[in-house]
Amino acid sequence: MIKLECKRCGHKLDYACPALEWETVNSTERQQGDEVFLSAQHAFKCANCGNEMLVDFSCSEYMPGEWNQGETVVVSGAKTIEDDCEFKPPHQNR
Ligand SMILES: [Zn+2]
């Protein structure tokens, strides 16, 4: 769960981590295999004023099945009050 505050109207909302569509953005060869970087964006509107918000998620997988701690960044429209989102992309087929 992420707690956000709308930058336009100050409305506070609980943002439940949604099902995301992850995209591979990069991969790096490392000693024990590739590290794959993934990101996902989710845009939505403030229920109170209709302000558009965009949240950006990213994380990486090094060794199949091992996720590095991901990051959640609010790109626009809102301020993060608390970020307690546990998200995991589906594992990559390779
Ligand atoms: Zn708002």
mmCIF file of N, CA and C and ligand atoms in Angstrom:
data_model
loop_
_atom_site.group_PDB
_atom_site.id
_atom_site.type_symbol
_atom_site.label_atom_id
_atom_site.label_comp_id
_atom_site.label_asym_id
_atom_site.label_seq_id
_atom_site.Cartn_x
_atom_site.Cartn_y
_atom_site.Cartn_z
ATOM 1 N N MET A 1 0.834 -1.196 0.000
ATOM 2 C CA MET A 1 0.000 0.000 0.000
ATOM 3 C C MET A 1 0.876 1.256 0.000
ATOM 4 N N ILE A 2 0.515 2.204 -0.824
ATOM 5 C CA ILE A 2 1.218 3.480 -0.814
ATOM 6 C C ILE A 2 0.214 4.557 -0.418
ATOM 7 N N LYS A 3 0.636 5.435 0.451
ATOM 8 C CA LYS A 3 -0.221 6.560 0.788
ATOM 9 C C LYS A 3 0.232 7.774 -0.012
ATOM 10 N N LEU A 4 -0.709 8.319 -0.760
ATOM 11 C CA LEU A 4 -0.391 9.455 -1.613
ATOM 12 C C LEU A 4 -1.241 10.653 -1.246
ATOM 13 N N GLU A 5 -0.692 11.792 -1.571
ATOM 14 C CA GLU A 5 -1.478 13.014 -1.410
ATOM 15 C C GLU A 5 -1.507 13.732 -2.743
ATOM 16 N N CYS A 6 -2.682 14.044 -3.192
ATOM 17 C CA CYS A 6 -2.854 14.742 -4.464
ATOM 18 C C CYS A 6 -2.215 16.123 -4.374
ATOM 19 N N LYS A 7 -1.405 16.438 -5.382
ATOM 20 C CA LYS A 7 -0.716 17.737 -5.356
ATOM 21 C C LYS A 7 -1.662 18.890 -5.644
ATOM 22 N N ARG A 8 -2.754 18.601 -6.295
ATOM 23 C CA ARG A 8 -3.654 19.688 -6.646
ATOM 24 C C ARG A 8 -4.619 20.030 -5.504
ATOM 25 N N CYS A 9 -5.264 18.998 -4.939
ATOM 26 C CA CYS A 9 -6.312 19.289 -3.960
ATOM 27 C C CYS A 9 -5.981 18.821 -2.547
ATOM 28 N N GLY A 10 -4.864 18.102 -2.391
ATOM 29 C CA GLY A 10 -4.491 17.659 -1.055
ATOM 30 C C GLY A 10 -5.238 16.430 -0.568
ATOM 31 N N HIS A 11 -6.042 15.858 -1.425
ATOM 32 C CA HIS A 11 -6.781 14.641 -1.095
ATOM 33 C C HIS A 11 -5.805 13.500 -0.819
ATOM 34 N N LYS A 12 -5.996 12.817 0.290
ATOM 35 C CA LYS A 12 -5.121 11.690 0.618
ATOM 36 C C LYS A 12 -5.767 10.397 0.165
ATOM 37 N N LEU A 13 -4.970 9.552 -0.419
ATOM 38 C CA LEU A 13 -5.534 8.291 -0.877
ATOM 39 C C LEU A 13 -4.616 7.121 -0.600
ATOM 40 N N ASP A 14 -5.229 5.988 -0.384
ATOM 41 C CA ASP A 14 -4.475 4.752 -0.239
ATOM 42 C C ASP A 14 -4.420 4.097 -1.600
ATOM 43 N N TYR A 15 -3.243 3.921 -2.061
ATOM 44 C CA TYR A 15 -3.047 3.357 -3.378
ATOM 45 C C TYR A 15 -2.631 1.903 -3.219
ATOM 46 N N ALA A 16 -3.543 1.011 -3.534
ATOM 47 C CA ALA A 16 -3.225 -0.415 -3.436
ATOM 48 C C ALA A 16 -2.405 -0.795 -4.659
ATOM 49 N N CYS A 17 -1.329 -1.491 -4.441
ATOM 50 C CA CYS A 17 -0.447 -1.829 -5.549
ATOM 51 C C CYS A 17 -1.215 -2.660 -6.570
ATOM 52 N N PRO A 18 -1.349 -2.129 -7.735
ATOM 53 C CA PRO A 18 -2.186 -2.791 -8.736
ATOM 54 C C PRO A 18 -1.437 -3.903 -9.467
ATOM 55 N N ALA A 19 -2.164 -4.644 -10.247
ATOM 56 C CA ALA A 19 -1.520 -5.586 -11.150
ATOM 57 C C ALA A 19 -0.868 -4.762 -12.252
ATOM 58 N N LEU A 20 0.413 -4.914 -12.389
ATOM 59 C CA LEU A 20 1.149 -4.057 -13.313
ATOM 60 C C LEU A 20 1.584 -4.812 -14.551
ATOM 61 N N GLU A 21 1.730 -4.053 -15.605
ATOM 62 C CA GLU A 21 2.304 -4.636 -16.814
ATOM 63 C C GLU A 21 3.773 -4.264 -16.863
ATOM 64 N N TRP A 22 4.598 -5.239 -16.644
ATOM 65 C CA TRP A 22 6.031 -4.985 -16.551
ATOM 66 C C TRP A 22 6.694 -5.076 -17.905
ATOM 67 N N GLU A 23 7.649 -4.207 -18.092
ATOM 68 C CA GLU A 23 8.426 -4.231 -19.321
ATOM 69 C C GLU A 23 9.891 -4.351 -18.985
ATOM 70 N N THR A 24 10.577 -5.127 -19.780
ATOM 71 C CA THR A 24 12.018 -5.215 -19.608
ATOM 72 C C THR A 24 12.651 -3.966 -20.197
ATOM 73 N N VAL A 25 13.412 -3.239 -19.402
ATOM 74 C CA VAL A 25 14.002 -2.018 -19.931
ATOM 75 C C VAL A 25 15.490 -2.175 -20.217
ATOM 76 N N ASN A 26 16.094 -3.150 -19.579
ATOM 77 C CA ASN A 26 17.532 -3.267 -19.739
ATOM 78 C C ASN A 26 17.981 -4.618 -19.187
ATOM 79 N N SER A 27 19.125 -5.080 -19.641
ATOM 80 C CA SER A 27 19.718 -6.223 -18.962
ATOM 81 C C SER A 27 21.231 -6.130 -19.041
ATOM 82 N N THR A 28 21.863 -6.606 -18.012
ATOM 83 C CA THR A 28 23.312 -6.531 -17.920
ATOM 84 C C THR A 28 23.855 -7.926 -17.670
ATOM 85 N N GLU A 29 24.906 -8.258 -18.361
ATOM 86 C CA GLU A 29 25.534 -9.552 -18.117
ATOM 87 C C GLU A 29 26.372 -9.495 -16.862
ATOM 88 N N ARG A 30 26.144 -10.436 -16.006
ATOM 89 C CA ARG A 30 26.961 -10.517 -14.811
ATOM 90 C C ARG A 30 27.493 -11.918 -14.671
ATOM 91 N N GLN A 31 28.357 -12.080 -13.698
ATOM 92 C CA GLN A 31 29.079 -13.328 -13.578
ATOM 93 C C GLN A 31 28.177 -14.567 -13.564
ATOM 94 N N GLN A 32 27.095 -14.477 -12.825
ATOM 95 C CA GLN A 32 26.279 -15.673 -12.677
ATOM 96 C C GLN A 32 25.012 -15.622 -13.499
ATOM 97 N N GLY A 33 24.988 -14.750 -14.461
ATOM 98 C CA GLY A 33 23.801 -14.669 -15.309
ATOM 99 C C GLY A 33 23.452 -13.223 -15.559
ATOM 100 N N ASP A 34 22.372 -13.036 -16.251
ATOM 101 C CA ASP A 34 21.966 -11.683 -16.577
ATOM 102 C C ASP A 34 21.148 -11.070 -15.453
ATOM 103 N N GLU A 35 21.369 -9.803 -15.250
ATOM 104 C CA GLU A 35 20.468 -9.053 -14.395
ATOM 105 C C GLU A 35 19.497 -8.320 -15.308
ATOM 106 N N VAL A 36 18.237 -8.520 -15.060
ATOM 107 C CA VAL A 36 17.209 -7.929 -15.912
ATOM 108 C C VAL A 36 16.491 -6.824 -15.158
ATOM 109 N N PHE A 37 16.385 -5.687 -15.799
ATOM 110 C CA PHE A 37 15.720 -4.547 -15.181
ATOM 111 C C PHE A 37 14.326 -4.379 -15.764
ATOM 112 N N LEU A 38 13.380 -4.215 -14.866
ATOM 113 C CA LEU A 38 11.992 -4.095 -15.312
ATOM 114 C C LEU A 38 11.380 -2.824 -14.778
ATOM 115 N N SER A 39 10.445 -2.309 -15.544
ATOM 116 C CA SER A 39 9.722 -1.162 -15.022
ATOM 117 C C SER A 39 8.266 -1.221 -15.455
ATOM 118 N N ALA A 40 7.456 -0.526 -14.716
ATOM 119 C CA ALA A 40 6.030 -0.457 -15.021
ATOM 120 C C ALA A 40 5.526 0.908 -14.605
ATOM 121 N N GLN A 41 4.607 1.427 -15.368
ATOM 122 C CA GLN A 41 3.998 2.704 -15.017
ATOM 123 C C GLN A 41 2.508 2.514 -14.827
ATOM 124 N N HIS A 42 1.969 3.284 -13.954
ATOM 125 C CA HIS A 42 0.519 3.238 -13.788
ATOM 126 C C HIS A 42 -0.020 4.645 -13.622
ATOM 127 N N ALA A 43 -0.920 5.018 -14.497
ATOM 128 C CA ALA A 43 -1.540 6.344 -14.434
ATOM 129 C C ALA A 43 -2.959 6.208 -13.940
ATOM 130 N N PHE A 44 -3.380 7.129 -13.120
ATOM 131 C CA PHE A 44 -4.748 7.122 -12.627
ATOM 132 C C PHE A 44 -5.126 8.535 -12.227
ATOM 133 N N LYS A 45 -6.385 8.700 -11.891
ATOM 134 C CA LYS A 45 -6.858 10.043 -11.571
ATOM 135 C C LYS A 45 -7.284 10.144 -10.119
ATOM 136 N N CYS A 46 -7.101 11.325 -9.562
ATOM 137 C CA CYS A 46 -7.576 11.616 -8.220
ATOM 138 C C CYS A 46 -9.099 11.503 -8.199
ATOM 139 N N ALA A 47 -9.598 10.755 -7.214
ATOM 140 C CA ALA A 47 -11.046 10.564 -7.124
ATOM 141 C C ALA A 47 -11.758 11.870 -6.772
ATOM 142 N N ASN A 48 -11.029 12.777 -6.192
ATOM 143 C CA ASN A 48 -11.639 14.013 -5.729
ATOM 144 C C ASN A 48 -11.654 15.118 -6.784
ATOM 145 N N CYS A 49 -10.522 15.313 -7.469
ATOM 146 C CA CYS A 49 -10.446 16.447 -8.392
ATOM 147 C C CYS A 49 -10.089 16.068 -9.825
ATOM 148 N N GLY A 50 -9.807 14.790 -10.069
ATOM 149 C CA GLY A 50 -9.511 14.372 -11.427
ATOM 150 C C GLY A 50 -8.091 14.621 -11.891
ATOM 151 N N ASN A 51 -7.251 15.111 -10.974
ATOM 152 C CA ASN A 51 -5.850 15.333 -11.292
ATOM 153 C C ASN A 51 -5.176 14.018 -11.699
ATOM 154 N N GLU A 52 -4.385 14.056 -12.755
ATOM 155 C CA GLU A 52 -3.702 12.853 -13.211
ATOM 156 C C GLU A 52 -2.441 12.591 -12.416
ATOM 157 N N MET A 53 -2.273 11.357 -12.020
ATOM 158 C CA MET A 53 -1.067 10.979 -11.298
ATOM 159 C C MET A 53 -0.409 9.829 -12.035
ATOM 160 N N LEU A 54 0.898 9.800 -11.932
ATOM 161 C CA LEU A 54 1.644 8.735 -12.586
ATOM 162 C C LEU A 54 2.643 8.158 -11.600
ATOM 163 N N VAL A 55 2.575 6.859 -11.436
ATOM 164 C CA VAL A 55 3.498 6.188 -10.532
ATOM 165 C C VAL A 55 4.380 5.260 -11.353
ATOM 166 N N ASP A 56 5.640 5.258 -11.020
ATOM 167 C CA ASP A 56 6.623 4.486 -11.752
ATOM 168 C C ASP A 56 7.222 3.433 -10.822
ATOM 169 N N PHE A 57 7.177 2.190 -11.245
ATOM 170 C CA PHE A 57 7.750 1.114 -10.448
ATOM 171 C C PHE A 57 8.954 0.537 -11.172
ATOM 172 N N SER A 58 9.951 0.140 -10.411
ATOM 173 C CA SER A 58 11.051 -0.546 -11.063
ATOM 174 C C SER A 58 11.686 -1.549 -10.114
ATOM 175 N N CYS A 59 12.256 -2.582 -10.681
ATOM 176 C CA CYS A 59 13.029 -3.527 -9.887
ATOM 177 C C CYS A 59 13.867 -4.358 -10.837
ATOM 178 N N SER A 60 14.688 -5.207 -10.288
ATOM 179 C CA SER A 60 15.511 -6.025 -11.153
ATOM 180 C C SER A 60 15.590 -7.455 -10.633
ATOM 181 N N GLU A 61 15.809 -8.354 -11.554
ATOM 182 C CA GLU A 61 15.944 -9.764 -11.214
ATOM 183 C C GLU A 61 17.357 -10.228 -11.550
ATOM 184 N N TYR A 62 18.023 -10.696 -10.555
ATOM 185 C CA TYR A 62 19.361 -11.245 -10.756
ATOM 186 C C TYR A 62 19.328 -12.668 -10.281
ATOM 187 N N MET A 63 19.613 -13.591 -11.128
ATOM 188 C CA MET A 63 19.381 -14.998 -10.900
ATOM 189 C C MET A 63 17.866 -15.190 -10.944
ATOM 190 N N PRO A 64 17.430 -16.156 -11.716
ATOM 191 C CA PRO A 64 15.988 -16.375 -11.819
ATOM 192 C C PRO A 64 15.363 -16.557 -10.440
ATOM 193 N N GLY A 65 14.320 -15.826 -10.180
ATOM 194 C CA GLY A 65 13.595 -15.987 -8.925
ATOM 195 C C GLY A 65 14.084 -15.099 -7.805
ATOM 196 N N GLU A 66 15.145 -14.347 -8.042
ATOM 197 C CA GLU A 66 15.639 -13.491 -6.970
ATOM 198 C C GLU A 66 15.449 -12.027 -7.321
ATOM 199 N N TRP A 67 14.544 -11.411 -6.606
ATOM 200 C CA TRP A 67 14.268 -10.014 -6.877
ATOM 201 C C TRP A 67 15.087 -9.101 -5.989
ATOM 202 N N ASN A 68 15.664 -8.137 -6.593
ATOM 203 C CA ASN A 68 16.253 -7.071 -5.796
ATOM 204 C C ASN A 68 15.134 -6.158 -5.335
ATOM 205 N N GLN A 69 15.370 -5.510 -4.248
ATOM 206 C CA GLN A 69 14.367 -4.584 -3.726
ATOM 207 C C GLN A 69 14.000 -3.559 -4.785
ATOM 208 N N GLY A 70 12.737 -3.428 -5.018
ATOM 209 C CA GLY A 70 12.283 -2.514 -6.044
ATOM 210 C C GLY A 70 12.125 -1.099 -5.530
ATOM 211 N N GLU A 71 11.766 -0.248 -6.438
ATOM 212 C CA GLU A 71 11.575 1.158 -6.106
ATOM 213 C C GLU A 71 10.221 1.622 -6.613
ATOM 214 N N THR A 72 9.618 2.457 -5.862
ATOM 215 C CA THR A 72 8.374 3.073 -6.304
ATOM 216 C C THR A 72 8.591 4.571 -6.331
ATOM 217 N N VAL A 73 8.338 5.166 -7.471
ATOM 218 C CA VAL A 73 8.537 6.601 -7.584
ATOM 219 C C VAL A 73 7.268 7.236 -8.125
ATOM 220 N N VAL A 74 6.808 8.240 -7.436
ATOM 221 C CA VAL A 74 5.679 8.982 -7.980
ATOM 222 C C VAL A 74 6.238 10.030 -8.932
ATOM 223 N N VAL A 75 5.924 9.880 -10.182
ATOM 224 C CA VAL A 75 6.510 10.733 -11.199
ATOM 225 C C VAL A 75 5.809 12.083 -11.268
ATOM 226 N N SER A 76 4.507 12.075 -11.176
ATOM 227 C CA SER A 76 3.828 13.359 -11.251
ATOM 228 C C SER A 76 2.463 13.334 -10.588
ATOM 229 N N GLY A 77 2.007 14.463 -10.185
ATOM 230 C CA GLY A 77 0.647 14.631 -9.713
ATOM 231 C C GLY A 77 0.395 14.374 -8.251
ATOM 232 N N ALA A 78 1.312 13.650 -7.599
ATOM 233 C CA ALA A 78 1.065 13.314 -6.201
ATOM 234 C C ALA A 78 2.348 13.329 -5.393
ATOM 235 N N LYS A 79 2.161 13.351 -4.105
ATOM 236 C CA LYS A 79 3.271 13.326 -3.176
ATOM 237 C C LYS A 79 3.155 12.021 -2.386
ATOM 238 N N THR A 80 4.282 11.352 -2.192
ATOM 239 C CA THR A 80 4.258 10.111 -1.423
ATOM 240 C C THR A 80 4.336 10.422 0.062
ATOM 241 N N ILE A 81 3.389 9.897 0.821
ATOM 242 C CA ILE A 81 3.445 10.066 2.262
ATOM 243 C C ILE A 81 4.098 8.843 2.879
ATOM 244 N N GLU A 82 3.740 7.696 2.345
ATOM 245 C CA GLU A 82 4.262 6.455 2.887
ATOM 246 C C GLU A 82 4.317 5.439 1.762
ATOM 247 N N ASP A 83 5.424 4.757 1.629
ATOM 248 C CA ASP A 83 5.563 3.765 0.574
ATOM 249 C C ASP A 83 5.825 2.405 1.198
ATOM 250 N N ASP A 84 4.799 1.593 1.163
ATOM 251 C CA ASP A 84 4.906 0.290 1.786
ATOM 252 C C ASP A 84 4.416 -0.760 0.796
ATOM 253 N N CYS A 85 4.749 -0.513 -0.446
ATOM 254 C CA CYS A 85 4.210 -1.341 -1.520
ATOM 255 C C CYS A 85 5.119 -2.538 -1.762
ATOM 256 N N GLU A 86 4.536 -3.704 -1.715
ATOM 257 C CA GLU A 86 5.320 -4.882 -2.070
ATOM 258 C C GLU A 86 4.830 -5.380 -3.405
ATOM 259 N N PHE A 87 5.660 -5.178 -4.384
ATOM 260 C CA PHE A 87 5.258 -5.608 -5.714
ATOM 261 C C PHE A 87 6.308 -6.540 -6.264
ATOM 262 N N LYS A 88 5.850 -7.493 -7.014
ATOM 263 C CA LYS A 88 6.763 -8.435 -7.641
ATOM 264 C C LYS A 88 6.281 -8.684 -9.056
ATOM 265 N N PRO A 89 7.133 -8.399 -10.005
ATOM 266 C CA PRO A 89 6.760 -8.741 -11.364
ATOM 267 C C PRO A 89 6.739 -10.259 -11.524
ATOM 268 N N PRO A 90 6.040 -10.746 -12.514
ATOM 269 C CA PRO A 90 6.116 -12.171 -12.790
ATOM 270 C C PRO A 90 7.526 -12.515 -13.221
ATOM 271 N N HIS A 91 7.957 -13.707 -12.926
ATOM 272 C CA HIS A 91 9.319 -14.061 -13.294
ATOM 273 C C HIS A 91 9.463 -14.216 -14.797
ATOM 274 N N GLN A 92 10.636 -13.902 -15.247
ATOM 275 C CA GLN A 92 10.894 -13.912 -16.673
ATOM 276 C C GLN A 92 11.129 -15.346 -17.158
ATOM 277 N N ASN A 93 10.628 -15.592 -18.337
ATOM 278 C CA ASN A 93 10.926 -16.887 -18.956
ATOM 279 C C ASN A 93 12.240 -16.771 -19.699
ATOM 280 N N ARG A 94 13.178 -17.557 -19.302
ATOM 281 C CA ARG A 94 14.427 -17.570 -20.049
ATOM 282 C C ARG A 94 15.208 -18.822 -19.758
HETATM 283 ZN ZN ZN B 1 -6.993 15.782 -6.180
#
